[in-house]
Amino acid sequence: MRYRRERYYKAQLRQPNGKPGELGEPVYLNEEEQTKADSLFSKETFNVIVSNKIAMDRTLRDARPNECKSQTYPTKLPNASVVIVFCNEAPSALLRTVHSVVNRSPPNYLHEVILVDDASERPEVGPELDEYVSRVWPDGLVKIIRSKERLGLIRGKMKGARAATGDVLIFLDAHCEATFMWIEPILTRISQDRTIVICPMIDSISDKTLQYFYGGGVAVGGFTWSLHFTWRGVPEREMKTRKSSADPVRSPTMAGGLFAVDRSYFFELGGYDPGMDVWGGENLEISFRTWMCGGSLEFLPCSRVGHIFRAAHPYSFLQKDTHGLNSKRLAEVWMDDYKRLYYIHRSDLMDKDAGDYSDRVQLRKRLNCKSFKWYLDNVYPEKFILDEGVRAYGMVQNPATGLCLDTLGKDEKSQFNLGVFSCQGGKSSSEVFSYTKTNELRREDLCVDAIGRADVSVTLTFCHGHKGNQEWIYDKATKQIKHYTLTVCLDARDLKNSDTVKLQQCDDSSITQKWTLEKELDMN
Ligand code: UDP
Ligand code: MN
């Protein structure tokens, strides 16, 4: 322990040394290096040349909001096992994660770091990694477990968790950087209540320059009915219960990679679903399960960990839609009748075999968990339920052209043009819309929006709930969709697949202005 303490104090004294990337600054390459980085980008899925240039123990600024800086924490806290699973990750990013954890966690709180190698297919994380780890951390603080068979991240984390012996489990991805005082708030909160599952606030590290983006706000997790994770602003009701912006924020869901949980509570709650493969869905599964079975989920604004957000993955998905199938398992086990909403988006999975999940159904019974409706009503009351209390939902179709309103698979995190595509007969998630009683034409949390005049593009933008640009009147007689304030109509004239839908002067004889709503519930 003395050795560890000395090492920790030495790490605290480390000053920025002017080398690339210190303090989380971005690193830019010369042309030759950048060409090399570009050619490696598809394999590594981030800029590995930049990563290799930056010190393994680079300095970072204090990433916490000011309100956190006056917080104090107990001196006696439970200790943690940090579990990091990795498959084909670049060694420099993996090791920077480990260095950041060891250097920024007081030694009495860090019981161990467990690296789980999920059948990586690159030699640099083989014996070379063993050698590095035993040279740099000769006291056995950092352990490596290897799996010959590909486990996927879910079973990989379970393997790490079973090997761990600390009081608290903290899971991290293999391309993170823990910042100053990251662990104290986590351990403090869990010591107050072992049924709270904790997420640090995840800051973004650029996949191109490895710049650490400070000053990221506080957000919470949501989900879409196609069972993808989304970030959302902190809801009003949650804001009201907090005295300081340093206080924890309750969140309906977690992103998945980075979280902490009391080790025995993790297993009491059923760990993870071992029937889930590779990647995807486990984050929503553990979120729903935690809330429904008596626990809760919180994000801590004062605990900040950077994560390299990548557009692709450096490993294979084994030719399976693992996100889809894993999500099917969670929908079947946890979502009761609301699983219908998943199948509206994934009708292709209705008859697909997602394996045996009877153990998980048993688990839910044994833990006496609440219903999914309870979860929606109490934990995520703002969640839009696309087929409840609406006038109509499903495809919005122009019979004359056979075109439907379609998101064209755009990333639904930001504003984009609303497109048209040939109607897929309910087989395409990107054609599912709802027409609400407040006259919104919605795609879950996004609303069809138009500003200006005829002939302008129509967009999908976050719903603001104040009508205006987002109010549409469906005329049952003429089947036109009229923009309420602009008195122009949605028109499919001259459009082909993947075009943006337009507004034109309303003309009730125009067949390209006639739209049918697939499932009408209550058009009054
Ligand atoms: N991972 C793994 N086995 C897999 C898939 C992922 O060990 O089959 C690891 C991966 O190396 C990473 C973590 O799980 O450390 C999370 O994966 P990733 O970062 O690709 O997910 P994302 O952050 O994109 O959701
Ligand atoms: Mn990741």
Coordinates of C-alpha atoms and ligand atoms in Angstrom, one line a residue:
M1 CA 0.0 0.0 0.0
R2 CA 2.9 2.4 0.7
Y3 CA 4.2 1.8 -2.8
R4 CA 0.8 2.6 -4.2
R5 CA 0.4 5.7 -2.1
E6 CA 3.8 7.0 -3.3
R7 CA 2.9 6.3 -6.9
Y8 CA -0.4 8.1 -6.5
Y9 CA 1.1 11.2 -4.9
K10 CA 3.7 11.3 -7.6
A11 CA 1.0 11.1 -10.2
Q12 CA -0.8 14.1 -8.6
L13 CA 2.3 16.2 -8.9
R14 CA 2.8 15.5 -12.6
Q15 CA 2.7 18.8 -14.5
P16 CA 1.9 19.4 -18.2
N17 CA 5.1 19.0 -20.1
G18 CA 4.3 20.6 -23.4
K19 CA 4.1 17.3 -25.2
P20 CA 1.1 16.6 -27.5
G21 CA -2.3 16.3 -26.0
E22 CA -1.4 17.4 -22.5
L23 CA -4.3 18.9 -20.5
G24 CA -6.6 17.3 -23.0
E25 CA -5.6 19.6 -25.8
P26 CA -6.3 18.5 -29.4
V27 CA -3.4 17.0 -31.5
Y28 CA -3.1 17.8 -35.2
L29 CA -0.9 15.8 -37.5
N30 CA 1.3 16.7 -40.4
E31 CA 0.2 15.6 -43.8
E32 CA 2.2 12.4 -43.9
E33 CA 1.0 11.3 -40.5
Q34 CA -2.6 12.2 -41.2
T35 CA -2.5 10.1 -44.4
K36 CA -1.3 7.2 -42.3
A37 CA -4.0 7.8 -39.7
D38 CA -6.7 8.0 -42.4
S39 CA -5.6 4.6 -43.8
L40 CA -5.8 3.1 -40.3
F41 CA -9.1 4.8 -39.4
S42 CA -11.4 2.1 -40.6
K43 CA -9.6 -0.6 -38.7
E44 CA -9.1 1.4 -35.5
T45 CA -12.3 3.5 -35.7
F46 CA -10.4 6.5 -34.3
N47 CA -7.2 8.4 -34.9
V48 CA -4.7 5.9 -33.5
I49 CA -1.6 7.9 -34.6
V50 CA -2.8 10.8 -32.5
S51 CA -3.4 8.4 -29.6
N52 CA 0.1 6.9 -29.9
K53 CA 1.6 10.4 -29.7
I54 CA -0.1 11.3 -26.5
A55 CA 1.5 10.2 -23.1
M56 CA -0.2 7.3 -21.5
D57 CA -0.5 9.4 -18.4
R58 CA -1.4 12.7 -20.0
T59 CA -2.5 15.5 -17.8
L60 CA -6.1 16.7 -17.8
R61 CA -7.8 19.7 -16.3
D62 CA -10.2 19.4 -13.5
A63 CA -13.3 18.6 -15.6
R64 CA -15.9 19.2 -12.8
P65 CA -18.4 22.1 -12.8
N66 CA -17.5 24.8 -10.3
E67 CA -20.3 23.8 -7.9
C68 CA -18.5 20.5 -7.4
K69 CA -15.2 22.0 -6.2
S70 CA -16.5 22.7 -2.7
Q71 CA -17.9 19.2 -2.2
T72 CA -16.3 17.1 0.5
Y73 CA -16.4 13.3 0.7
P74 CA -16.0 10.9 3.7
T75 CA -12.5 9.6 4.3
K76 CA -13.8 6.0 4.7
L77 CA -15.4 4.6 1.6
P78 CA -16.0 1.2 0.0
N79 CA -13.4 0.2 -2.5
A80 CA -13.8 -0.5 -6.2
S81 CA -12.9 -3.1 -8.8
V82 CA -12.7 -1.4 -12.2
V83 CA -13.6 -3.8 -15.0
I84 CA -12.7 -3.0 -18.5
V85 CA -13.6 -5.4 -21.4
F86 CA -11.9 -5.0 -24.7
C87 CA -11.9 -6.5 -28.1
N88 CA -9.4 -5.4 -30.7
E89 CA -8.9 -2.0 -29.0
A90 CA -5.8 0.1 -29.8
P91 CA -3.3 -0.6 -26.9
S92 CA -2.6 3.1 -26.4
A93 CA -6.2 4.0 -25.7
L94 CA -6.7 1.0 -23.5
L95 CA -3.6 1.7 -21.4
R96 CA -4.4 5.4 -21.2
T97 CA -7.7 4.3 -19.6
V98 CA -5.9 2.2 -17.1
H99 CA -3.3 4.9 -16.3
S100 CA -6.0 7.5 -15.8
V101 CA -7.9 5.2 -13.3
V102 CA -4.8 4.2 -11.3
N103 CA -3.4 7.8 -11.2
R104 CA -6.7 9.4 -10.3
S105 CA -8.1 7.0 -7.7
P106 CA -6.8 7.2 -4.2
P107 CA -5.1 3.8 -3.6
N108 CA -7.3 2.8 -0.7
Y109 CA -10.4 3.1 -2.9
L110 CA -9.0 1.2 -5.9
H111 CA -9.0 -2.4 -5.1
E112 CA -8.0 -3.6 -8.5
V113 CA -8.4 -3.0 -12.3
I114 CA -9.5 -6.1 -14.2
L115 CA -8.9 -6.1 -18.0
V116 CA -11.0 -8.7 -19.8
D117 CA -9.6 -9.5 -23.2
D118 CA -12.5 -10.7 -25.3
A119 CA -10.6 -12.8 -27.9
S120 CA -8.8 -9.8 -29.4
E121 CA -7.2 -10.6 -32.7
R122 CA -4.2 -8.3 -32.5
P123 CA -0.8 -9.3 -31.2
E124 CA 0.0 -6.0 -29.4
V125 CA -2.6 -6.8 -26.7
G126 CA -1.2 -10.3 -26.2
P127 CA 2.1 -11.0 -24.3
E128 CA 3.3 -7.5 -24.9
L129 CA 0.4 -6.2 -22.8
D130 CA 1.2 -8.7 -20.0
E131 CA 4.7 -7.5 -20.0
Y132 CA 3.7 -3.8 -19.9
V133 CA 1.3 -4.4 -17.1
S134 CA 3.6 -6.3 -14.9
R135 CA 6.4 -3.8 -15.5
V136 CA 4.3 -0.7 -14.8
W137 CA 2.1 -2.1 -12.1
P138 CA 4.3 -4.8 -10.5
D139 CA 2.1 -4.9 -7.4
G140 CA -0.6 -6.9 -9.2
L141 CA -3.1 -4.0 -9.0
V142 CA -3.9 -4.5 -12.7
K143 CA -5.0 -8.0 -13.8
I144 CA -5.7 -9.4 -17.2
I145 CA -8.2 -12.1 -17.9
R146 CA -8.3 -13.6 -21.3
S147 CA -11.1 -15.4 -23.2
K148 CA -10.2 -17.5 -26.2
E149 CA -13.8 -17.5 -27.3
R150 CA -15.6 -14.3 -28.2
L151 CA -17.9 -13.5 -25.3
G152 CA -19.3 -10.1 -26.5
L153 CA -19.2 -7.2 -24.1
I154 CA -22.1 -8.5 -22.0
R155 CA -20.7 -11.9 -21.1
G156 CA -17.3 -10.2 -21.0
K157 CA -18.4 -7.8 -18.3
M158 CA -20.0 -10.7 -16.4
K159 CA -16.7 -12.6 -16.5
G160 CA -14.9 -9.6 -15.1
A161 CA -17.5 -9.0 -12.5
R162 CA -17.3 -12.6 -11.3
A163 CA -13.5 -12.3 -10.9
A164 CA -13.8 -9.0 -9.0
T165 CA -13.5 -8.9 -5.2
G166 CA -13.9 -5.2 -4.5
D167 CA -17.0 -3.7 -2.8
V168 CA -18.2 -1.8 -5.8
L169 CA -17.9 -2.7 -9.5
I170 CA -17.1 0.1 -11.9
F171 CA -17.3 -0.7 -15.6
L172 CA -15.5 1.4 -18.2
D173 CA -14.9 1.1 -21.9
A174 CA -11.3 0.6 -23.1
H175 CA -11.0 4.2 -24.5
C176 CA -11.8 6.4 -21.5
E177 CA -10.0 8.8 -19.3
A178 CA -11.0 9.3 -15.7
T179 CA -10.5 12.8 -14.4
F180 CA -9.6 14.4 -11.1
M181 CA -11.9 13.2 -8.2
W182 CA -14.0 11.0 -10.4
I183 CA -14.2 8.1 -8.0
E184 CA -15.1 9.8 -4.7
P185 CA -18.6 10.9 -5.6
I186 CA -19.4 7.5 -7.0
L187 CA -18.3 5.6 -3.9
T188 CA -19.9 8.1 -1.6
R189 CA -23.3 7.8 -3.2
I190 CA -23.2 4.0 -3.2
S191 CA -22.2 4.0 0.4
Q192 CA -25.3 6.0 1.2
D193 CA -27.6 3.6 -0.7
R194 CA -26.4 0.4 -2.3
T195 CA -29.5 0.2 -4.5
I196 CA -28.4 3.2 -6.6
V197 CA -26.7 2.3 -9.9
I198 CA -24.4 5.2 -10.7
C199 CA -23.2 6.7 -13.9
P200 CA -20.4 9.3 -14.1
M201 CA -21.1 12.1 -16.5
I202 CA -19.5 11.1 -19.8
D203 CA -17.5 13.8 -21.4
S204 CA -16.6 13.5 -25.1
I205 CA -13.1 12.9 -26.4
S206 CA -12.7 13.6 -30.1
D207 CA -12.1 10.5 -32.2
K208 CA -10.0 12.6 -34.5
T209 CA -7.8 14.8 -32.3
L210 CA -8.3 13.2 -28.9
Q211 CA -9.3 16.6 -27.5
Y212 CA -11.0 16.3 -24.2
F213 CA -14.2 18.4 -24.3
Y214 CA -14.7 20.1 -21.0
G215 CA -17.7 21.9 -19.8
G216 CA -20.2 19.4 -21.1
G217 CA -23.5 19.9 -19.4
V218 CA -25.6 17.5 -17.5
A219 CA -28.0 15.3 -19.4
V220 CA -30.0 12.2 -18.7
G221 CA -30.7 9.1 -20.7
G222 CA -33.9 8.2 -22.6
F223 CA -34.7 5.7 -25.3
T224 CA -36.5 5.3 -28.6
W225 CA -39.1 2.7 -29.3
S226 CA -36.6 1.1 -31.6
L227 CA -34.7 0.6 -28.3
H228 CA -31.8 2.9 -29.0
F229 CA -30.4 5.0 -26.2
T230 CA -30.8 8.8 -26.5
W231 CA -29.5 11.8 -24.5
R232 CA -32.1 14.2 -23.1
G233 CA -32.1 17.4 -21.2
V234 CA -32.7 17.1 -17.4
P235 CA -36.5 17.3 -17.0
E236 CA -38.1 20.2 -15.2
R237 CA -39.4 18.0 -12.3
E238 CA -35.9 16.7 -11.7
M239 CA -34.5 20.2 -11.7
K240 CA -37.0 21.2 -9.0
T241 CA -35.9 18.5 -6.6
R242 CA -32.2 19.4 -6.7
K243 CA -30.7 22.1 -4.6
S244 CA -27.4 22.4 -6.4
S245 CA -26.2 21.5 -9.8
A246 CA -23.7 19.3 -8.0
D247 CA -26.5 17.0 -6.8
P248 CA -27.2 13.7 -8.5
V249 CA -29.7 13.5 -11.3
R250 CA -32.0 10.6 -11.6
S251 CA -32.1 9.1 -15.1
P252 CA -34.5 6.7 -16.8
T253 CA -31.7 4.9 -18.6
M254 CA -27.9 4.7 -18.9
A255 CA -25.7 4.8 -22.0
G256 CA -24.1 1.5 -21.0
G257 CA -20.4 1.6 -21.1
L258 CA -19.6 3.5 -17.9
F259 CA -21.4 2.8 -14.6
A260 CA -20.9 1.7 -11.0
V261 CA -22.9 -0.6 -8.8
D262 CA -22.5 -2.3 -5.5
R263 CA -21.0 -5.7 -6.4
S264 CA -23.4 -7.8 -4.4
Y265 CA -26.4 -5.7 -5.5
F266 CA -25.4 -6.2 -9.1
F267 CA -25.7 -10.0 -8.7
E268 CA -28.8 -9.8 -6.6
L269 CA -30.4 -7.8 -9.5
G270 CA -29.4 -10.5 -11.9
G271 CA -26.1 -9.3 -13.4
Y272 CA -26.6 -9.2 -17.1
D273 CA -28.6 -11.3 -19.5
P274 CA -26.0 -13.9 -20.6
G275 CA -28.1 -14.6 -23.7
M276 CA -27.2 -11.3 -25.1
D277 CA -24.4 -11.3 -27.8
V278 CA -21.6 -8.9 -28.8
W279 CA -23.1 -5.4 -28.3
G280 CA -26.4 -3.6 -27.7
G281 CA -29.6 -3.6 -25.6
E282 CA -27.9 -4.5 -22.3
N283 CA -27.9 -0.9 -21.2
L284 CA -31.6 -0.5 -21.5
E285 CA -32.2 -3.9 -20.0
I286 CA -30.2 -3.1 -16.9
S287 CA -31.9 0.4 -16.7
F288 CA -35.4 -0.9 -16.9
R289 CA -34.6 -3.8 -14.5
T290 CA -33.0 -1.6 -11.9
W291 CA -35.9 0.8 -11.7
M292 CA -38.6 -1.9 -12.0
C293 CA -37.0 -4.1 -9.4
G294 CA -36.6 -1.6 -6.6
G295 CA -33.4 0.2 -7.4
S296 CA -32.7 3.5 -9.1
L297 CA -30.3 5.1 -11.5
E298 CA -28.4 8.3 -11.1
F299 CA -25.9 10.4 -13.0
L300 CA -23.3 12.3 -11.0
P301 CA -22.4 15.7 -12.4
C302 CA -19.3 15.8 -10.2
S303 CA -17.8 12.5 -11.4
R304 CA -16.5 13.0 -14.9
V305 CA -15.0 10.5 -17.3
G306 CA -14.0 11.1 -20.9
H307 CA -15.0 8.6 -23.6
I308 CA -13.9 8.5 -27.2
F309 CA -17.2 8.4 -29.2
R310 CA -16.6 6.4 -32.4
A311 CA -18.7 6.1 -35.4
A312 CA -17.8 2.4 -35.9
H313 CA -16.5 -0.6 -33.9
P314 CA -13.1 -2.3 -34.3
Y315 CA -14.7 -5.8 -34.0
S316 CA -17.1 -8.0 -35.9
F317 CA -20.7 -8.4 -35.0
L318 CA -20.5 -12.1 -36.1
Q319 CA -23.0 -11.5 -38.9
K320 CA -25.8 -10.9 -36.5
D321 CA -28.0 -8.0 -35.7
T322 CA -27.1 -8.3 -32.1
H323 CA -28.7 -5.0 -31.1
G324 CA -32.0 -6.1 -32.6
L325 CA -32.0 -9.6 -31.1
N326 CA -30.7 -8.5 -27.7
S327 CA -33.4 -5.8 -27.7
K328 CA -36.0 -8.4 -28.6
R329 CA -35.0 -10.3 -25.5
L330 CA -35.4 -7.3 -23.3
A331 CA -38.7 -6.3 -24.9
E332 CA -40.1 -9.8 -24.3
V333 CA -38.9 -10.0 -20.7
W334 CA -39.4 -6.4 -19.4
M335 CA -41.8 -4.4 -21.5
D336 CA -45.1 -6.2 -21.1
D337 CA -47.6 -5.1 -23.7
Y338 CA -45.4 -2.1 -24.7
K339 CA -43.2 -4.5 -26.6
R340 CA -45.7 -3.9 -29.5
L341 CA -44.0 -0.6 -30.0
Y342 CA -40.7 -2.2 -30.5
Y343 CA -42.3 -4.6 -33.1
I344 CA -43.9 -1.6 -34.9
H345 CA -40.3 -0.6 -35.6
R346 CA -38.9 -4.1 -36.0
S347 CA -41.6 -6.2 -37.5
D348 CA -38.8 -8.2 -39.2
L349 CA -37.9 -9.5 -35.7
M350 CA -41.4 -10.7 -34.8
D351 CA -40.7 -14.3 -35.8
K352 CA -36.9 -14.3 -35.3
D353 CA -35.5 -16.6 -32.6
A354 CA -33.8 -14.6 -29.9
G355 CA -32.9 -17.7 -27.8
D356 CA -34.3 -18.9 -24.5
Y357 CA -35.0 -16.2 -22.0
S358 CA -37.1 -18.1 -19.5
D359 CA -34.5 -17.6 -16.8
R360 CA -34.9 -13.9 -17.2
V361 CA -38.7 -14.1 -16.9
Q362 CA -38.1 -16.2 -13.7
L363 CA -35.8 -13.5 -12.4
R364 CA -38.4 -10.9 -12.9
K365 CA -40.9 -13.0 -10.9
R366 CA -38.4 -13.8 -8.2
L367 CA -37.5 -10.1 -7.7
N368 CA -41.2 -9.2 -7.7
C369 CA -40.5 -6.4 -10.1
K370 CA -43.1 -3.7 -11.1
S371 CA -44.7 -3.4 -14.5
F372 CA -43.3 -1.5 -17.4
K373 CA -46.3 0.9 -17.2
W374 CA -45.2 1.7 -13.7
Y375 CA -41.8 2.5 -15.0
L376 CA -43.2 4.8 -17.7
D377 CA -45.6 6.6 -15.4
N378 CA -43.1 7.1 -12.6
V379 CA -39.6 7.2 -14.1
Y380 CA -40.2 8.5 -17.6
P381 CA -43.6 10.2 -17.6
E382 CA -42.6 12.5 -20.6
K383 CA -42.1 9.4 -22.8
F384 CA -44.2 9.7 -25.9
I385 CA -46.2 6.6 -26.6
L386 CA -46.7 6.7 -30.3
D387 CA -50.0 4.8 -30.4
E388 CA -51.7 6.1 -27.3
G389 CA -53.9 9.2 -27.1
V390 CA -53.1 10.1 -30.7
R391 CA -55.4 10.6 -33.7
A392 CA -53.5 8.2 -36.0
Y393 CA -50.1 6.5 -36.4
G394 CA -48.1 4.5 -38.9
M395 CA -47.2 5.3 -42.5
V396 CA -48.2 8.7 -44.0
Q397 CA -48.8 7.7 -47.6
N398 CA -49.4 9.6 -50.8
P399 CA -51.3 7.0 -52.9
A400 CA -50.8 8.8 -56.2
T401 CA -47.0 8.3 -56.0
G402 CA -46.8 5.4 -53.6
L403 CA -44.4 7.6 -51.5
C404 CA -44.4 7.8 -47.7
L405 CA -43.0 10.3 -45.3
D406 CA -39.7 8.8 -44.3
T407 CA -36.8 9.9 -42.1
L408 CA -34.5 8.2 -44.6
G409 CA -32.6 6.7 -41.7
K410 CA -31.1 10.0 -40.6
D411 CA -29.6 10.3 -37.2
E412 CA -32.5 11.5 -35.1
K413 CA -30.4 13.5 -32.7
S414 CA -30.6 16.7 -34.6
Q415 CA -32.6 18.6 -37.2
F416 CA -32.8 17.2 -40.7
N417 CA -34.9 17.4 -43.8
L418 CA -38.0 15.2 -43.9
G419 CA -37.8 12.9 -46.9
V420 CA -40.1 10.6 -48.9
F421 CA -39.5 7.0 -49.9
S422 CA -41.6 4.3 -51.5
C423 CA -43.9 2.9 -48.8
Q424 CA -42.5 -0.2 -47.2
G425 CA -45.9 -1.6 -46.0
G426 CA -45.1 -1.2 -42.3
K427 CA -41.7 -2.9 -42.7
S428 CA -39.6 0.2 -42.2
S429 CA -39.0 1.9 -38.9
S430 CA -38.3 5.2 -40.6
E431 CA -41.9 5.5 -41.9
V432 CA -43.5 5.4 -38.4
F433 CA -45.2 8.7 -37.6
S434 CA -48.0 9.8 -35.2
Y435 CA -50.6 12.5 -35.7
T436 CA -51.3 13.9 -32.2
K437 CA -54.4 15.5 -30.7
T438 CA -52.4 18.7 -30.5
N439 CA -51.9 18.6 -34.2
E440 CA -48.3 17.6 -34.3
L441 CA -46.9 15.2 -36.9
R442 CA -44.4 13.4 -34.8
R443 CA -41.6 11.0 -35.1
E444 CA -41.2 10.1 -31.4
D445 CA -39.5 13.1 -30.0
L446 CA -39.1 15.0 -33.3
C447 CA -41.9 17.0 -34.9
V448 CA -42.4 17.9 -38.6
D449 CA -41.6 21.6 -38.7
A450 CA -41.7 24.2 -41.4
I451 CA -40.7 27.8 -41.5
G452 CA -41.3 30.3 -44.2
R453 CA -43.4 29.8 -47.2
A454 CA -44.3 27.5 -50.1
D455 CA -41.5 25.6 -51.7
V456 CA -39.4 25.4 -48.6
S457 CA -38.0 22.3 -47.1
V458 CA -39.8 20.6 -44.3
T459 CA -37.7 19.4 -41.4
L460 CA -37.9 17.1 -38.4
T461 CA -36.9 19.0 -35.2
F462 CA -37.3 18.5 -31.5
C463 CA -41.0 19.0 -30.6
H464 CA -41.5 22.3 -28.7
G465 CA -45.1 21.7 -27.8
H466 CA -46.1 25.3 -28.8
K467 CA -47.8 24.6 -32.1
G468 CA -46.7 27.4 -34.4
N469 CA -44.3 25.9 -37.0
Q470 CA -45.2 22.5 -35.8
E471 CA -49.0 22.6 -36.1
W472 CA -50.6 20.6 -39.0
I473 CA -54.2 20.2 -39.8
Y474 CA -55.4 17.0 -41.5
D475 CA -58.4 17.8 -43.7
K476 CA -60.5 14.6 -43.7
A477 CA -62.5 15.6 -46.7
T478 CA -59.6 16.6 -49.0
K479 CA -56.9 14.4 -47.3
Q480 CA -54.5 17.3 -47.3
I481 CA -52.0 18.0 -44.6
K482 CA -52.0 21.8 -44.1
H483 CA -49.5 23.8 -42.2
Y484 CA -51.7 25.7 -39.9
T485 CA -50.0 29.1 -39.9
L486 CA -48.6 29.1 -43.4
T487 CA -51.7 27.6 -45.1
V488 CA -49.6 25.6 -47.4
C489 CA -49.8 21.8 -47.9
L490 CA -47.5 18.9 -47.9
D491 CA -46.9 17.9 -51.5
A492 CA -45.3 14.9 -53.2
R493 CA -45.2 16.5 -56.6
D494 CA -42.2 15.7 -58.8
L495 CA -40.6 13.8 -55.9
K496 CA -38.7 10.5 -56.1
N497 CA -37.2 8.2 -53.5
S498 CA -35.0 10.1 -50.9
D499 CA -36.1 13.6 -51.9
T500 CA -37.1 16.1 -49.3
V501 CA -40.8 16.6 -49.0
K502 CA -42.0 20.1 -50.0
L503 CA -44.8 22.5 -49.2
Q504 CA -46.9 24.0 -52.0
Q505 CA -49.9 26.2 -52.3
C506 CA -52.9 24.2 -51.2
D507 CA -54.9 22.9 -54.1
D508 CA -57.6 20.4 -53.2
S509 CA -57.7 18.9 -56.7
S510 CA -54.0 18.0 -56.6
I511 CA -53.5 14.2 -56.1
T512 CA -50.0 14.7 -54.9
Q513 CA -51.4 16.6 -51.9
K514 CA -53.6 13.7 -50.7
W515 CA -52.2 11.7 -47.8
T516 CA -53.6 8.7 -45.9
L517 CA -52.8 7.9 -42.3
E518 CA -52.2 4.2 -41.9
K519 CA -54.0 3.5 -38.5
E520 CA -56.6 6.0 -37.6
L521 CA -57.7 5.9 -33.9
D522 CA -59.7 9.0 -33.3
M523 CA -59.7 11.7 -36.0
N524 CA -61.9 14.1 -34.1
Ligands
UDP1 N1 -16.3 -5.1 -26.4 C1 -15.9 -6.4 -26.1 N2 -16.5 -7.4 -26.9 C2 -17.4 -7.2 -27.9 C3 -17.8 -5.8 -28.1 C4 -17.3 -4.8 -27.4 O1 -15.1 -6.6 -25.3 O2 -17.8 -8.1 -28.5 C5 -15.8 -4.0 -25.6 C6 -15.1 -2.8 -26.4 O3 -13.8 -3.1 -26.7 C7 -15.3 -1.6 -25.5 C8 -16.6 -1.9 -24.8 O4 -16.9 -3.3 -25.0 O5 -14.3 -1.6 -24.6 C9 -17.8 -1.2 -25.4 O6 -17.8 -1.3 -26.8 P1 -17.8 0.0 -27.7 O7 -16.9 1.0 -27.2 O8 -17.5 -0.4 -29.1 O9 -19.3 0.5 -27.6 P2 -19.9 2.0 -27.8 O10 -19.1 2.9 -26.8 O11 -19.6 2.3 -29.2 O12 -21.3 1.8 -27.4
MN2 MN -17.1 3.0 -26.2

